[in-house]
Every structure is written in C-alpha cells, then in structure tokens.
PDB file of C-alpha atoms in Angstrom:
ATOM      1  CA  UNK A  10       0.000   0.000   0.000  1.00 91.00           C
ATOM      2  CA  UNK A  11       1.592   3.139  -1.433  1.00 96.00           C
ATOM      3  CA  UNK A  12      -1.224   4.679  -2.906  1.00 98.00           C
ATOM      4  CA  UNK A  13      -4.480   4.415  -1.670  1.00 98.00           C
ATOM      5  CA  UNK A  14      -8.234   5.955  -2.540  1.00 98.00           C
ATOM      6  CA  UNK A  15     -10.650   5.569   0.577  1.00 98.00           C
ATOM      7  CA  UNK A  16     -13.944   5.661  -1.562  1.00 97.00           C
ATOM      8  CA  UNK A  17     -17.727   4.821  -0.268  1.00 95.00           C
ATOM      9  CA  UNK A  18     -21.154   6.735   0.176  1.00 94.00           C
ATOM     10  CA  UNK A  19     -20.913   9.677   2.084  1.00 94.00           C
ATOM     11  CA  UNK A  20     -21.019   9.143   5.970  1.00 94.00           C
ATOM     12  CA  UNK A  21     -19.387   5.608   5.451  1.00 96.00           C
ATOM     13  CA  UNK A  22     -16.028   6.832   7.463  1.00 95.00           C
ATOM     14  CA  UNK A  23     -13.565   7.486   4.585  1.00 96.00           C
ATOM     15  CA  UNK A  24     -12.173  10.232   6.268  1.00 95.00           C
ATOM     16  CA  UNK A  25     -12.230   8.750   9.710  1.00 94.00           C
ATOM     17  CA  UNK A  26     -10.632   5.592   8.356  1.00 97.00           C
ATOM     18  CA  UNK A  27      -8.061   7.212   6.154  1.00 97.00           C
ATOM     19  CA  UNK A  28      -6.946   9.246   9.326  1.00 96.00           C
ATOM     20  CA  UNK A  29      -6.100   5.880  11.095  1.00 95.00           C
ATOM     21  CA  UNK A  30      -4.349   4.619   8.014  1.00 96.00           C
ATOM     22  CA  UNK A  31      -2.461   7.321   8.130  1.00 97.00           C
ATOM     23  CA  UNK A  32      -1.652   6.999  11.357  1.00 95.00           C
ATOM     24  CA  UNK A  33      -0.362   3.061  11.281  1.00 94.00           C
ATOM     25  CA  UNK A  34       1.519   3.604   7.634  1.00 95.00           C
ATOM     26  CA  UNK A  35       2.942   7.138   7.975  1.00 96.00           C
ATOM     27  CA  UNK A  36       1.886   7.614   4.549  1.00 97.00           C
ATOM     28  CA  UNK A  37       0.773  11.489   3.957  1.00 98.00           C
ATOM     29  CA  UNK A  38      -3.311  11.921   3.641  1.00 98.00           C
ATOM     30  CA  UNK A  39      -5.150  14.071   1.873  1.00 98.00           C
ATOM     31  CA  UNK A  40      -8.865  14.786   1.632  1.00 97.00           C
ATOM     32  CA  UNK A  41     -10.394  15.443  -1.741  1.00 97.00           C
ATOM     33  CA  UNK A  42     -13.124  17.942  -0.038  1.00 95.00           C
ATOM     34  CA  UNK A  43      -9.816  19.895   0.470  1.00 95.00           C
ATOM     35  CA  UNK A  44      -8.267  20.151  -2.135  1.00 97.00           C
ATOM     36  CA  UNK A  45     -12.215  21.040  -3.868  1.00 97.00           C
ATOM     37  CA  UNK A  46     -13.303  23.627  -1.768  1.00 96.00           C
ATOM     38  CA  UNK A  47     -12.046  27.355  -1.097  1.00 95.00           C
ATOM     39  CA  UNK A  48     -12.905  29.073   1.853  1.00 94.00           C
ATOM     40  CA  UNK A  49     -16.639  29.993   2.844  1.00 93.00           C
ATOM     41  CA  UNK A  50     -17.637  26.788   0.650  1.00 93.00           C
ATOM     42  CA  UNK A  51     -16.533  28.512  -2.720  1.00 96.00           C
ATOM     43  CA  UNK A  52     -15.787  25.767  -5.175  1.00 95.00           C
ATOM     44  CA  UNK A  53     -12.916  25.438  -7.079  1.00 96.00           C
ATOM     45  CA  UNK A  54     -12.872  25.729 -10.702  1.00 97.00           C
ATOM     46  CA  UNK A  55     -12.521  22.546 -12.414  1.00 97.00           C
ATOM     47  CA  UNK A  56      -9.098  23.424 -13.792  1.00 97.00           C
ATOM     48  CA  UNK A  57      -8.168  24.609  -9.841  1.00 97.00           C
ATOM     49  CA  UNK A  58      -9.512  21.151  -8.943  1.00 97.00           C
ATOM     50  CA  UNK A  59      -7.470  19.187 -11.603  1.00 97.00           C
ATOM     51  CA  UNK A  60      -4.206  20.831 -10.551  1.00 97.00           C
ATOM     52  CA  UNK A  61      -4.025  20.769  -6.711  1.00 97.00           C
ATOM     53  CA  UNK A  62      -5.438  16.698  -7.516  1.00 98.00           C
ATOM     54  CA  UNK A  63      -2.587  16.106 -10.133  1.00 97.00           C
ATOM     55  CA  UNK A  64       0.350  17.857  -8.052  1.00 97.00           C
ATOM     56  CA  UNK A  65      -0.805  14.726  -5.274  1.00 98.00           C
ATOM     57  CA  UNK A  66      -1.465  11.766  -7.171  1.00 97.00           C
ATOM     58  CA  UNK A  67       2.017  12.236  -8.802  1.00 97.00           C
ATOM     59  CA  UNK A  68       3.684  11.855  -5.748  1.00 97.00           C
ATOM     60  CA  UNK A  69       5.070   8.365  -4.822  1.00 97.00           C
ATOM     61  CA  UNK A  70       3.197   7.649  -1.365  1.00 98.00           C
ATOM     62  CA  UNK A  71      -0.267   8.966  -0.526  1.00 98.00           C
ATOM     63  CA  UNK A  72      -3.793   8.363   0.978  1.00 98.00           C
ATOM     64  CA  UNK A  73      -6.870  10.312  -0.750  1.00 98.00           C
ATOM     65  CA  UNK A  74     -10.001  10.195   0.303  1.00 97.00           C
ATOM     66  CA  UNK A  75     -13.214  10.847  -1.092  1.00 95.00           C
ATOM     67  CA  UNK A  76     -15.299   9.975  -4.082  1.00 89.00           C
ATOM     68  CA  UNK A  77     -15.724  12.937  -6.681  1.00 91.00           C
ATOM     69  CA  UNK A  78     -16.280  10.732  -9.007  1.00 89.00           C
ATOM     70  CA  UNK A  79     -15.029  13.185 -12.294  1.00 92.00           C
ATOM     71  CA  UNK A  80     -11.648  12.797 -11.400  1.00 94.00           C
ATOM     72  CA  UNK A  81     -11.820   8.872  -9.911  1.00 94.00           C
ATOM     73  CA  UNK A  82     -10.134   7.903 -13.120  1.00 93.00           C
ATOM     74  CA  UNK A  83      -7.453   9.976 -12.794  1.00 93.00           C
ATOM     75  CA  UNK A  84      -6.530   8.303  -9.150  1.00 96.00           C
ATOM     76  CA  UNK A  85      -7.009   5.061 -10.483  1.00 96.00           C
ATOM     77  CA  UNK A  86      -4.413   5.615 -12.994  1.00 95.00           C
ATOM     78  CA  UNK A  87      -1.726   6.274  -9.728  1.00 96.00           C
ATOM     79  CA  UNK A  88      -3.833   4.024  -7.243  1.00 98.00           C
ATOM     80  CA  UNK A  89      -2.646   0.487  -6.009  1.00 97.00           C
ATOM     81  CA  UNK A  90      -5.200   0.009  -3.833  1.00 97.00           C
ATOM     82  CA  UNK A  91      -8.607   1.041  -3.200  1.00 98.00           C
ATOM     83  CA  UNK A  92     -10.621   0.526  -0.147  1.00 98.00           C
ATOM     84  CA  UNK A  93     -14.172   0.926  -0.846  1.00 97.00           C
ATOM     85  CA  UNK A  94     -16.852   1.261   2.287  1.00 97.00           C
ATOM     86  CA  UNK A  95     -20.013  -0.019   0.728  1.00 96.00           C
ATOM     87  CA  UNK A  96     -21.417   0.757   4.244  1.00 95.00           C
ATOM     88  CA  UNK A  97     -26.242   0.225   3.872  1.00 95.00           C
ATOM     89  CA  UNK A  98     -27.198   3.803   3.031  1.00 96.00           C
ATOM     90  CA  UNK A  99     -29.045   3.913   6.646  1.00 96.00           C
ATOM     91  CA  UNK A 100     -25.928   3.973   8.909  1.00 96.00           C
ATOM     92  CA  UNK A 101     -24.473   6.423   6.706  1.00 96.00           C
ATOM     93  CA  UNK A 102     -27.347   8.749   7.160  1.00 96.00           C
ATOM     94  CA  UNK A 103     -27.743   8.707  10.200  1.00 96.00           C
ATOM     95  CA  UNK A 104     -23.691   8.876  10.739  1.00 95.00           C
ATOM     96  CA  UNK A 105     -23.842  12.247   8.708  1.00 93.00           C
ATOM     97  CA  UNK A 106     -27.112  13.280  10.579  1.00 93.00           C
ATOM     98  CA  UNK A 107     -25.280  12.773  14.068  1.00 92.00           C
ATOM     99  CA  UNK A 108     -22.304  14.439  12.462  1.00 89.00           C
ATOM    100  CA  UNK A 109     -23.654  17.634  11.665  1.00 88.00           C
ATOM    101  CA  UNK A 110     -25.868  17.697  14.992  1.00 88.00           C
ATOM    102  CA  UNK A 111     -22.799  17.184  17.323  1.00 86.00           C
ATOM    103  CA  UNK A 112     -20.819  19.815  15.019  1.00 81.00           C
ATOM    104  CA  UNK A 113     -22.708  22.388  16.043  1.00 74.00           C
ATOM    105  CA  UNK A 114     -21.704  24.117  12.960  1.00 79.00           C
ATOM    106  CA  UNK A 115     -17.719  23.898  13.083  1.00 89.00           C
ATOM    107  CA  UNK A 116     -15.292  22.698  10.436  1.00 90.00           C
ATOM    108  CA  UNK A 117     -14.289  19.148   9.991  1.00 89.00           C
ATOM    109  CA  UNK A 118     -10.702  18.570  10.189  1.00 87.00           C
ATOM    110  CA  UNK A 119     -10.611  16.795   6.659  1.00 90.00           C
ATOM    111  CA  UNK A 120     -12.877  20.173   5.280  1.00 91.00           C
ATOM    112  CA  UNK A 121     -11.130  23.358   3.848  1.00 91.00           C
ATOM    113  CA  UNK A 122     -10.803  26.389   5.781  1.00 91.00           C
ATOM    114  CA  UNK A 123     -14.056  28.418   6.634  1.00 93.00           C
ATOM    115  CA  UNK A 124     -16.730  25.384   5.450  1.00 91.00           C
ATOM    116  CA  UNK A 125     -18.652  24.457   8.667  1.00 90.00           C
ATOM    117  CA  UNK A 126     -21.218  21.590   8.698  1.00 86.00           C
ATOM    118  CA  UNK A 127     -23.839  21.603   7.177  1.00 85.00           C
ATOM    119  CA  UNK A 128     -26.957  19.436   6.304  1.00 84.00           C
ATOM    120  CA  UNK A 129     -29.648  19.742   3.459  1.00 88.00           C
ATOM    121  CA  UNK A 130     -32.198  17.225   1.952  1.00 93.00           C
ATOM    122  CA  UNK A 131     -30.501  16.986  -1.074  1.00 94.00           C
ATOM    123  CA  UNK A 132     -27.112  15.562   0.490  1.00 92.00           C
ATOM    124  CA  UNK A 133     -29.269  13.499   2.384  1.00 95.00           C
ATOM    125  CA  UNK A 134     -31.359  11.895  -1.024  1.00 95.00           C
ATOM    126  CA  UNK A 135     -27.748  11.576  -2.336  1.00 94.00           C
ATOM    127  CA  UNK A 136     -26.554   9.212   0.505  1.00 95.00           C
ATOM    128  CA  UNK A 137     -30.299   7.512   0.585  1.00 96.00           C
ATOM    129  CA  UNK A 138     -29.632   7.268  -3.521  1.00 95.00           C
ATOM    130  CA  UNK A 139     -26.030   6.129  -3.340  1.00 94.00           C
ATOM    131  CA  UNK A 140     -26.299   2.277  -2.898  1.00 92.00           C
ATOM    132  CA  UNK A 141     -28.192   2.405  -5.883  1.00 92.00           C
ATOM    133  CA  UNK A 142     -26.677   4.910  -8.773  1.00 89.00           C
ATOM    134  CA  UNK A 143     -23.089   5.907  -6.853  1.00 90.00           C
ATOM    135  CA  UNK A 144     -22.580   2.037  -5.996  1.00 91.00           C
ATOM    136  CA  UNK A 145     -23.015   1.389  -9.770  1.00 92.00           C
ATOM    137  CA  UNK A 146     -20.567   4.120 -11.029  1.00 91.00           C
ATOM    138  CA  UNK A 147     -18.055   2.796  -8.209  1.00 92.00           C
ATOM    139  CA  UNK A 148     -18.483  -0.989  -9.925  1.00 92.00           C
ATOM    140  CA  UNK A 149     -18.028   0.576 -13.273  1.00 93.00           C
ATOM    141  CA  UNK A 150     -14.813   2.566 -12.624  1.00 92.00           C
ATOM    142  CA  UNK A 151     -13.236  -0.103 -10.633  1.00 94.00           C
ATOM    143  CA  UNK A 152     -14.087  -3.031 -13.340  1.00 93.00           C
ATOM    144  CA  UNK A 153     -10.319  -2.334 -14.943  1.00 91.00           C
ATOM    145  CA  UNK A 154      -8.400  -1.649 -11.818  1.00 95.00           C
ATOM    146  CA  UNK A 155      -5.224  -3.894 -11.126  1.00 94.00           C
ATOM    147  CA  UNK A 156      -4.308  -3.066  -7.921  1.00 96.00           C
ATOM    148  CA  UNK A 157      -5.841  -4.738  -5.118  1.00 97.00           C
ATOM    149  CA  UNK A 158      -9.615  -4.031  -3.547  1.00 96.00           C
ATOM    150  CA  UNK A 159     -10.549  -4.156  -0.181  1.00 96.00           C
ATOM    151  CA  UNK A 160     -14.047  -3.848   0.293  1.00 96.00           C
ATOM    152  CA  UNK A 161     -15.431  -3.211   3.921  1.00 97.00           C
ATOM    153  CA  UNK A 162     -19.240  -3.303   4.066  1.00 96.00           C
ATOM    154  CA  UNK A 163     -19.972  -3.994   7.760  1.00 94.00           C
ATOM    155  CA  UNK A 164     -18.192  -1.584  10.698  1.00 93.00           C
ATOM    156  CA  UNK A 165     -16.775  -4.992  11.856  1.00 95.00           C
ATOM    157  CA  UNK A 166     -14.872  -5.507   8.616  1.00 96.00           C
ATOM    158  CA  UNK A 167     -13.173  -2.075   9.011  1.00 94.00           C
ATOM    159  CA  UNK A 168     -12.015  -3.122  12.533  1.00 94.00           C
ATOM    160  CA  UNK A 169     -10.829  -6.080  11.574  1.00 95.00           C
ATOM    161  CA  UNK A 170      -9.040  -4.553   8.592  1.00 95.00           C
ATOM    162  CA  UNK A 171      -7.629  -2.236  10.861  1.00 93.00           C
ATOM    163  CA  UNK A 172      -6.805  -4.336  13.556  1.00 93.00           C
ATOM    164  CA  UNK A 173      -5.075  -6.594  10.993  1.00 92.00           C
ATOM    165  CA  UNK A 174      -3.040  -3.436   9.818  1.00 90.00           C
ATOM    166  CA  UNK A 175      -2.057  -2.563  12.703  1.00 86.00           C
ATOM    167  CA  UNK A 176      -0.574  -6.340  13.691  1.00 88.00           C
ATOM    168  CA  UNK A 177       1.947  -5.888  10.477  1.00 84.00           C
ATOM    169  CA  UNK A 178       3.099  -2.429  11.388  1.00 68.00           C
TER     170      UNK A 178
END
C-alpha cells in the first residue's frame, strides 16, 4: 500500500478511516473535499480542482479520500489500492445526521478552511440514492483496476481490517 483511494457513500467513514491509516503507515493523507473547496464553501474551478489533484497523485506515497467521481479515473491511474466502504445507506445517514448535529456548525478537520457543517435534503437523497446509482458508477470505474480491492461493508470488517493493519506495522 503506497497509494491508496478511501472511496464509499458519504457518511461511510472514509475520512475517519483514512486518518487511522495514516496513522499506522505514515503515509501522507489528503482529503479530496480539500483540495475542492475554497474558503466559505466557494468551489474550485474545475481546472483549480485538476491541478491541486494532479500535483498529489504524482507523488510516490499517498492516501486520498473521497469519491468525486469526475476525477476517480485519474486516481485510479496512480492508485494500487482502493478501499471501498459499501457501508447500507441507513448507517451512513444517520452517521452524517449525528455528524452535523454534534458539530454544532464547526469545520471538519478533513474540510477546507471556513466550510462548517452543514446538512440539506438533497445531500441526504444523495446518501439515501447512493447504494443504488453511486454504488453502480463505483463498480463501473473499478471493473479495470489492477491493484488490489478491499471492500469493507460492515463496521466490523473495518475493525478487523484495521486491527489486521495494525498487527503488520
């Protein structure tokens, strides 16, 4: 594991698991909702976007984390493995629900600058929707990938993924 993409539904604990990876294999992290978003939840520009994402992914060692699924080909291309959380849609909902409720409004560590919590029914239909639609596009872009797949889709399998990393370090 050099380079890894931490992919699922939103509220499925990519950024929460890529953290701890990060933490057992000292490789650097990076969250893709960083490297999208300017302060005061301005996006980037696709071209702004593309840049900050290629100046990572060419570096030898890295975790990413996050779907945006435009640019998941690109981080195939670098990837040699991919852990995908294909957490059911209603633990991540009510992950993100509890999320932005305990929040209280302040910035997630793995968010850019000035981009506090928030919640709207749209999100939420997208994370309802996601096992669905996102789960397909997931299957579709991964259906050429070489490198290897772990797939967690119970909180157990993430501890015992974890647990198992942890032994080798």
């Amino acid at each position: 594991m050099q380079r890894v993409l931490v992919i699922g539904s939103p509220g499925a604990g990519k950024s929460t698991l890529s953290t701890q990876l990060a933490s057992v294999t000292g490789l650097p992290l990076f969250h893709l909702d960083q490297l999208h978003w300017n302060p005061g939840w301005v996006e980037s520009t696709t071209a702004e976007f593309d840049d900050r994402l290629a100046a990572v992914t060419a570096g030898p060692r890295w975790i990413i984390d996050g779907n945006y699924g435009r640019t998941l080909p690109q981080r195939l291309a670098r990837a040699n493995t991919v852990i995908d959380l294909d957490l059911p849609a209603w633990i991540c909902l009510a992950r993100v629900i509890s999320r932005v409720m305990r929040s209280g409004g302040t910035v997630r560590a793995d968010m850019a600058p000035d981009c506090p919590e928030r919640l709207d029914l749209e999100f939420l239909a997208y994370i309802a929707r996601f096992p669905g639609a996102g789960r397909r596009r997931i299957e579709a872009s991964l259906a050429d990938f070489s490198g290897e797949r772990v797939r967690l889709k119970r909180q157990a399998d993430v501890r015992r993924f974890m647990q198992s990393l942890a032994a080798r370090a």
